[in-house]
């Protein structure tokens, strides 16, 4: 993959931690100029990613990101819509307020729609580009009582991505979804620690509970780099005939093909 992305400009939202950071590092190592966004600047940035502060739940921040990228680089070749999280508490449908639903949909769905809308005029003019939307296995198989609003927003993201791929294929732009299973990131580790506190259990017990509930044949969580490897392939010229698909990277957890 060395230099396969040389001369290309890539945006990775949420590129300062977890899966997004691993993707940003991987795309840099393949030669791309990488722009990362998050609410907080990373403490360390050894690969010199260009950082734009943004809260993607705020509609105007998508426009700010697009303006800044096009001002600095004059083009955009790769968009990785990675920022996302389950912002709602467990407990099922009756615990979810309108605000929980709104927050999950803003971060996990509307932010992606807005980023793409702001940058697609530039990509369309170039008649080339790749978009990867990071979804989750829980879009197809919600975790009962835990992910209702998050799973719904990500399921909408999957359908939106398919529609976008159909529309943009004739313009030379590919759109794919990558759906991780359980990945060892700050988000996942916080989730496990909070659940341990609220259920009076140990971190080890909660970890085992999550693994049993999800059921991972490979028997462990993914490392962020294992998601980044697939993303790097999908944005590369090797994948130039692949669009409109949704790839699971879940250690075999999905219960159906
Ligand atoms: N970890 C898993 O097991 C797992 C499984 C399936 C799918 N996923 C998906 O993978 C993606 C990445 O997850 P992760 O586990 O790597 O998360 P993470 O470790 O929490 O990292 C999330 C990144 O997004 C940024 N971010 C969060 N909220 C934001 C906001 N409102 N505006 C702008 N940036 C924001 C964070 O930086 P700041 O906090 O500084 O803003 C950080 O850079 C998400 O879409 C998630 O749904 C994760």
CSV table of C-alpha atoms and ligand atoms in Angstrom, one decimal:
chain,number,residue,atom,x,y,z
A,1,UNK,CA,0.0,0.0,0.0
A,2,UNK,CA,3.1,2.3,0.3
A,3,UNK,CA,2.5,5.5,-1.7
A,4,UNK,CA,-0.7,4.1,-3.2
A,5,UNK,CA,-2.5,7.2,-1.9
A,6,UNK,CA,0.2,9.7,-2.7
A,7,UNK,CA,-1.2,13.1,-3.7
A,8,UNK,CA,-4.6,12.3,-2.3
A,9,UNK,CA,-6.3,14.3,0.5
A,10,UNK,CA,-8.3,12.3,3.1
A,11,UNK,CA,-10.7,13.4,5.8
A,12,UNK,CA,-11.2,11.2,8.8
A,13,UNK,CA,-13.8,12.4,11.2
A,14,UNK,CA,-13.1,11.4,14.8
A,15,UNK,CA,-9.5,10.7,13.7
A,16,UNK,CA,-7.9,11.4,17.0
A,17,UNK,CA,-8.7,8.2,18.9
A,18,UNK,CA,-9.7,4.6,18.5
A,19,UNK,CA,-10.7,3.3,15.0
A,20,UNK,CA,-10.5,6.8,13.4
A,21,UNK,CA,-6.9,7.3,14.6
A,22,UNK,CA,-5.9,3.9,13.3
A,23,UNK,CA,-7.4,4.7,9.9
A,24,UNK,CA,-5.8,8.2,9.8
A,25,UNK,CA,-2.3,6.6,10.6
A,26,UNK,CA,-2.9,3.9,8.0
A,27,UNK,CA,-3.9,6.4,5.2
A,28,UNK,CA,-0.8,8.6,6.1
A,29,UNK,CA,1.4,5.6,5.8
A,30,UNK,CA,0.0,5.0,2.3
A,31,UNK,CA,1.0,8.5,1.4
A,32,UNK,CA,-2.2,10.5,1.8
A,33,UNK,CA,-2.4,14.0,3.3
A,34,UNK,CA,-4.7,13.3,6.2
A,35,UNK,CA,-7.1,15.8,7.9
A,36,UNK,CA,-8.6,14.7,11.2
A,37,UNK,CA,-11.5,16.3,13.2
A,38,UNK,CA,-12.7,15.9,16.7
A,39,UNK,CA,-14.0,18.2,19.5
A,40,UNK,CA,-10.6,18.0,21.4
A,41,UNK,CA,-7.2,18.3,19.8
A,42,UNK,CA,-5.1,15.1,20.3
A,43,UNK,CA,-2.4,15.3,23.0
A,44,UNK,CA,0.1,13.8,20.6
A,45,UNK,CA,0.1,14.0,16.8
A,46,UNK,CA,3.3,12.2,15.6
A,47,UNK,CA,2.1,11.6,12.1
A,48,UNK,CA,1.3,15.3,11.6
A,49,UNK,CA,-2.3,15.0,10.7
A,50,UNK,CA,-3.9,18.4,10.0
A,51,UNK,CA,-6.4,18.9,12.8
A,52,UNK,CA,-9.7,20.8,12.5
A,53,UNK,CA,-11.7,21.2,15.7
A,54,UNK,CA,-15.4,20.4,15.2
A,55,UNK,CA,-18.4,19.1,17.0
A,56,UNK,CA,-20.3,17.1,14.4
A,57,UNK,CA,-23.6,17.4,16.3
A,58,UNK,CA,-23.6,21.1,15.3
A,59,UNK,CA,-24.8,21.5,11.7
A,60,UNK,CA,-22.6,24.5,10.9
A,61,UNK,CA,-19.3,22.5,11.7
A,62,UNK,CA,-19.6,20.3,8.6
A,63,UNK,CA,-19.6,23.4,6.4
A,64,UNK,CA,-16.5,24.8,8.4
A,65,UNK,CA,-14.6,21.5,7.8
A,66,UNK,CA,-15.3,21.6,4.1
A,67,UNK,CA,-14.3,25.2,3.6
A,68,UNK,CA,-11.1,24.7,5.6
A,69,UNK,CA,-10.1,21.5,3.6
A,70,UNK,CA,-10.8,23.1,0.2
A,71,UNK,CA,-9.0,26.3,1.2
A,72,UNK,CA,-5.9,24.4,2.3
A,73,UNK,CA,-5.7,21.6,-0.2
A,74,UNK,CA,-8.1,22.6,-3.0
A,75,UNK,CA,-9.4,19.0,-3.3
A,76,UNK,CA,-10.8,16.1,-1.4
A,77,UNK,CA,-10.3,12.5,-2.5
A,78,UNK,CA,-11.3,10.3,0.5
A,79,UNK,CA,-13.9,10.9,3.2
A,80,UNK,CA,-14.0,8.5,6.2
A,81,UNK,CA,-17.1,9.3,8.2
A,82,UNK,CA,-16.0,7.6,11.4
A,83,UNK,CA,-17.1,9.8,14.4
A,84,UNK,CA,-20.0,8.1,16.2
A,85,UNK,CA,-21.1,6.6,19.5
A,86,UNK,CA,-24.0,5.2,21.3
A,87,UNK,CA,-25.0,8.2,23.4
A,88,UNK,CA,-28.1,6.7,25.1
A,89,UNK,CA,-28.4,4.7,28.3
A,90,UNK,CA,-29.4,1.1,28.4
A,91,UNK,CA,-32.8,0.0,29.6
A,92,UNK,CA,-34.9,-0.3,26.5
A,93,UNK,CA,-37.5,1.8,24.7
A,94,UNK,CA,-39.2,3.3,27.7
A,95,UNK,CA,-36.0,4.9,29.0
A,96,UNK,CA,-35.3,6.7,25.7
A,97,UNK,CA,-36.4,10.3,25.7
A,98,UNK,CA,-36.8,12.4,22.5
A,99,UNK,CA,-33.4,14.0,23.4
A,100,UNK,CA,-31.7,10.6,23.4
A,101,UNK,CA,-33.1,9.8,20.0
A,102,UNK,CA,-32.2,13.2,18.7
A,103,UNK,CA,-28.6,13.0,20.0
A,104,UNK,CA,-28.0,9.6,18.5
A,105,UNK,CA,-29.4,10.6,15.2
A,106,UNK,CA,-27.4,13.9,15.0
A,107,UNK,CA,-24.0,12.2,15.7
A,108,UNK,CA,-24.5,8.9,13.9
A,109,UNK,CA,-26.5,9.9,10.9
A,110,UNK,CA,-27.1,13.6,10.2
A,111,UNK,CA,-23.4,14.4,10.7
A,112,UNK,CA,-22.5,12.1,7.9
A,113,UNK,CA,-25.2,13.5,5.6
A,114,UNK,CA,-23.9,17.0,6.2
A,115,UNK,CA,-20.2,16.3,5.8
A,116,UNK,CA,-20.9,14.5,2.5
A,117,UNK,CA,-23.2,17.2,1.2
A,118,UNK,CA,-20.6,19.9,2.0
A,119,UNK,CA,-17.7,18.1,0.2
A,120,UNK,CA,-19.5,16.3,-2.6
A,121,UNK,CA,-19.6,19.3,-5.0
A,122,UNK,CA,-15.7,19.2,-5.0
A,123,UNK,CA,-15.6,15.4,-5.5
A,124,UNK,CA,-18.2,15.5,-8.2
A,125,UNK,CA,-16.2,18.2,-10.0
A,126,UNK,CA,-13.1,16.0,-9.8
A,127,UNK,CA,-15.1,13.0,-11.0
A,128,UNK,CA,-13.3,10.8,-8.5
A,129,UNK,CA,-13.4,10.0,-4.8
A,130,UNK,CA,-14.2,7.4,-2.2
A,131,UNK,CA,-16.4,7.6,0.8
A,132,UNK,CA,-16.4,5.1,3.7
A,133,UNK,CA,-19.1,5.3,6.3
A,134,UNK,CA,-18.3,3.5,9.5
A,135,UNK,CA,-21.4,1.7,10.8
A,136,UNK,CA,-21.7,-1.1,13.2
A,137,UNK,CA,-22.8,-4.8,13.3
A,138,UNK,CA,-25.4,-3.6,15.8
A,139,UNK,CA,-27.3,-1.9,12.9
A,140,UNK,CA,-28.3,-5.3,11.7
A,141,UNK,CA,-28.4,-7.0,15.1
A,142,UNK,CA,-29.2,-4.5,17.8
A,143,UNK,CA,-28.1,-5.5,21.3
A,144,UNK,CA,-31.4,-6.0,23.2
A,145,UNK,CA,-32.1,-3.2,25.7
A,146,UNK,CA,-28.8,-1.4,24.9
A,147,UNK,CA,-28.5,0.1,21.4
A,148,UNK,CA,-32.0,0.9,20.1
A,149,UNK,CA,-31.6,4.5,19.0
A,150,UNK,CA,-27.9,4.0,18.0
A,151,UNK,CA,-28.7,0.9,16.0
A,152,UNK,CA,-31.6,2.7,14.3
A,153,UNK,CA,-29.4,5.7,13.3
A,154,UNK,CA,-26.7,3.4,11.9
A,155,UNK,CA,-29.2,1.3,10.0
A,156,UNK,CA,-30.4,4.5,8.4
A,157,UNK,CA,-26.7,5.2,7.6
A,158,UNK,CA,-26.5,1.8,5.8
A,159,UNK,CA,-29.5,2.6,3.6
A,160,UNK,CA,-28.3,6.1,2.9
A,161,UNK,CA,-24.9,4.8,1.9
A,162,UNK,CA,-26.5,2.4,-0.6
A,163,UNK,CA,-28.6,5.2,-2.1
A,164,UNK,CA,-25.6,7.5,-2.3
A,165,UNK,CA,-23.5,4.8,-4.0
A,166,UNK,CA,-26.2,4.4,-6.7
A,167,UNK,CA,-26.3,8.1,-7.3
A,168,UNK,CA,-22.6,8.7,-7.3
A,169,UNK,CA,-21.3,5.7,-9.2
A,170,UNK,CA,-21.9,7.3,-12.6
A,171,UNK,CA,-19.9,10.3,-11.4
A,172,UNK,CA,-16.8,8.2,-10.6
A,173,UNK,CA,-17.3,8.2,-6.8
A,174,UNK,CA,-17.5,5.0,-4.7
A,175,UNK,CA,-19.3,4.7,-1.4
A,176,UNK,CA,-19.0,1.7,1.0
A,177,UNK,CA,-19.8,0.9,4.6
A,178,UNK,CA,-17.6,-0.8,7.1
A,179,UNK,CA,-19.3,-2.4,10.1
A,180,UNK,CA,-17.1,-3.3,13.0
A,181,UNK,CA,-18.2,-5.7,15.8
A,182,UNK,CA,-16.6,-5.1,19.2
A,183,UNK,CA,-13.4,-3.1,19.0
A,184,UNK,CA,-10.9,-2.2,21.7
A,185,UNK,CA,-11.1,1.6,21.7
A,186,UNK,CA,-11.5,4.3,24.3
A,187,UNK,CA,-15.3,4.3,23.5
A,188,UNK,CA,-15.6,0.6,24.2
A,189,UNK,CA,-13.4,0.7,27.3
A,190,UNK,CA,-15.4,3.6,28.8
A,191,UNK,CA,-18.6,1.7,28.0
A,192,UNK,CA,-17.4,-1.3,29.9
A,193,UNK,CA,-16.1,0.7,32.9
A,194,UNK,CA,-19.4,2.6,33.2
A,195,UNK,CA,-21.5,-0.6,32.9
A,196,UNK,CA,-19.3,-2.2,35.6
A,197,UNK,CA,-19.9,0.8,37.9
A,198,UNK,CA,-23.7,1.0,37.3
A,199,UNK,CA,-24.2,-2.8,37.7
A,200,UNK,CA,-21.8,-3.3,40.7
A,201,UNK,CA,-19.7,-5.7,38.7
A,202,UNK,CA,-16.1,-6.0,37.9
A,203,UNK,CA,-14.7,-4.8,34.5
A,204,UNK,CA,-13.7,-8.4,33.8
A,205,UNK,CA,-17.3,-9.7,34.5
A,206,UNK,CA,-18.8,-7.0,32.2
A,207,UNK,CA,-16.2,-7.7,29.5
A,208,UNK,CA,-17.1,-11.4,29.6
A,209,UNK,CA,-20.8,-10.5,29.6
A,210,UNK,CA,-20.4,-8.3,26.4
A,211,UNK,CA,-18.4,-11.0,24.7
A,212,UNK,CA,-21.0,-13.7,25.6
A,213,UNK,CA,-23.9,-11.4,24.5
A,214,UNK,CA,-22.3,-10.6,21.1
A,215,UNK,CA,-20.8,-14.1,20.6
A,216,UNK,CA,-17.5,-13.6,18.8
A,217,UNK,CA,-16.2,-16.9,17.3
A,218,UNK,CA,-12.6,-15.5,17.2
A,219,UNK,CA,-13.0,-15.0,21.0
A,220,UNK,CA,-11.6,-11.5,21.3
A,221,UNK,CA,-12.2,-7.9,20.5
A,222,UNK,CA,-10.8,-6.4,17.4
A,223,UNK,CA,-7.8,-4.0,17.5
A,224,UNK,CA,-8.5,-0.7,15.8
A,225,UNK,CA,-5.8,-1.4,13.2
A,226,UNK,CA,-7.8,-4.5,12.1
A,227,UNK,CA,-10.6,-2.2,11.0
A,228,UNK,CA,-8.2,0.3,9.5
A,229,UNK,CA,-6.6,-2.4,7.3
A,230,UNK,CA,-9.9,-3.0,5.5
A,231,UNK,CA,-10.7,0.7,5.1
A,232,UNK,CA,-7.2,1.3,3.6
A,233,UNK,CA,-7.9,-1.5,1.0
A,234,UNK,CA,-11.3,-0.1,0.2
A,235,UNK,CA,-10.1,3.4,-0.6
A,236,UNK,CA,-7.1,2.1,-2.6
A,237,UNK,CA,-7.0,1.6,-6.4
A,238,UNK,CA,-7.1,-2.2,-5.7
A,239,UNK,CA,-10.8,-1.8,-4.8
A,240,UNK,CA,-11.8,0.4,-7.8
A,241,UNK,CA,-14.8,-1.9,-8.7
A,242,UNK,CA,-16.2,-2.1,-5.2
A,243,UNK,CA,-19.1,0.2,-4.3
A,244,UNK,CA,-22.4,0.0,-2.6
A,245,UNK,CA,-21.4,-2.7,-0.2
A,246,UNK,CA,-21.3,-3.2,3.6
A,247,UNK,CA,-18.4,-5.2,5.1
A,248,UNK,CA,-18.5,-6.7,8.5
A,249,UNK,CA,-15.2,-6.9,10.5
A,250,UNK,CA,-16.6,-8.7,13.6
A,251,UNK,CA,-14.6,-11.8,14.3
A,252,UNK,CA,-17.5,-13.9,12.9
A,253,UNK,CA,-20.1,-12.4,15.3
A,254,UNK,CA,-22.9,-11.7,12.7
A,255,UNK,CA,-25.4,-14.5,13.1
A,256,UNK,CA,-26.2,-14.7,9.3
A,257,UNK,CA,-24.4,-14.1,6.0
B,1,LIG,N1,-15.5,0.5,19.4
B,1,LIG,C1,-16.4,-0.4,19.0
B,1,LIG,O1,-16.5,-1.5,19.5
B,1,LIG,C2,-17.3,-0.1,17.8
B,1,LIG,C3,-18.1,-1.1,17.3
B,1,LIG,C4,-18.9,-0.8,16.1
B,1,LIG,C5,-18.9,0.4,15.6
B,1,LIG,N2,-18.1,1.4,16.1
B,1,LIG,C6,-18.1,2.7,15.4
B,1,LIG,O2,-16.8,3.1,15.1
B,1,LIG,C7,-16.7,4.5,15.1
B,1,LIG,C8,-15.5,4.9,16.0
B,1,LIG,O3,-15.7,4.4,17.3
B,1,LIG,P1,-14.5,4.3,18.4
B,1,LIG,O4,-14.8,3.2,19.3
B,1,LIG,O5,-13.2,4.4,17.7
B,1,LIG,O6,-14.8,5.7,19.2
B,1,LIG,P2,-13.8,6.6,20.2
B,1,LIG,O7,-12.7,5.7,20.6
B,1,LIG,O8,-14.7,7.2,21.2
B,1,LIG,O9,-13.3,7.7,19.2
B,1,LIG,C9,-14.3,8.6,18.7
B,1,LIG,C10,-13.7,9.7,17.9
B,1,LIG,O10,-14.8,10.6,17.5
B,1,LIG,C11,-14.7,11.9,18.0
B,1,LIG,N3,-16.0,12.4,18.4
B,1,LIG,C12,-16.8,11.9,19.3
B,1,LIG,N4,-17.9,12.6,19.3
B,1,LIG,C13,-17.8,13.7,18.5
B,1,LIG,C14,-18.5,14.8,18.1
B,1,LIG,N5,-19.7,15.1,18.7
B,1,LIG,N6,-18.1,15.6,17.2
B,1,LIG,C15,-16.8,15.4,16.6
B,1,LIG,N7,-16.1,14.3,16.9
B,1,LIG,C16,-16.5,13.5,17.8
B,1,LIG,C17,-13.7,11.7,19.3
B,1,LIG,O11,-13.0,12.8,19.7
B,1,LIG,P3,-13.6,13.9,20.7
B,1,LIG,O12,-14.2,13.1,21.9
B,1,LIG,O13,-12.4,14.8,21.1
B,1,LIG,O14,-14.6,14.7,20.0
B,1,LIG,C18,-12.8,10.6,18.8
B,1,LIG,O15,-11.8,11.2,17.9
B,1,LIG,C19,-18.0,5.0,15.6
B,1,LIG,O16,-18.8,5.4,14.5
B,1,LIG,C20,-18.7,3.8,16.3
B,1,LIG,O17,-20.1,3.9,16.2
B,1,LIG,C21,-17.3,1.2,17.2
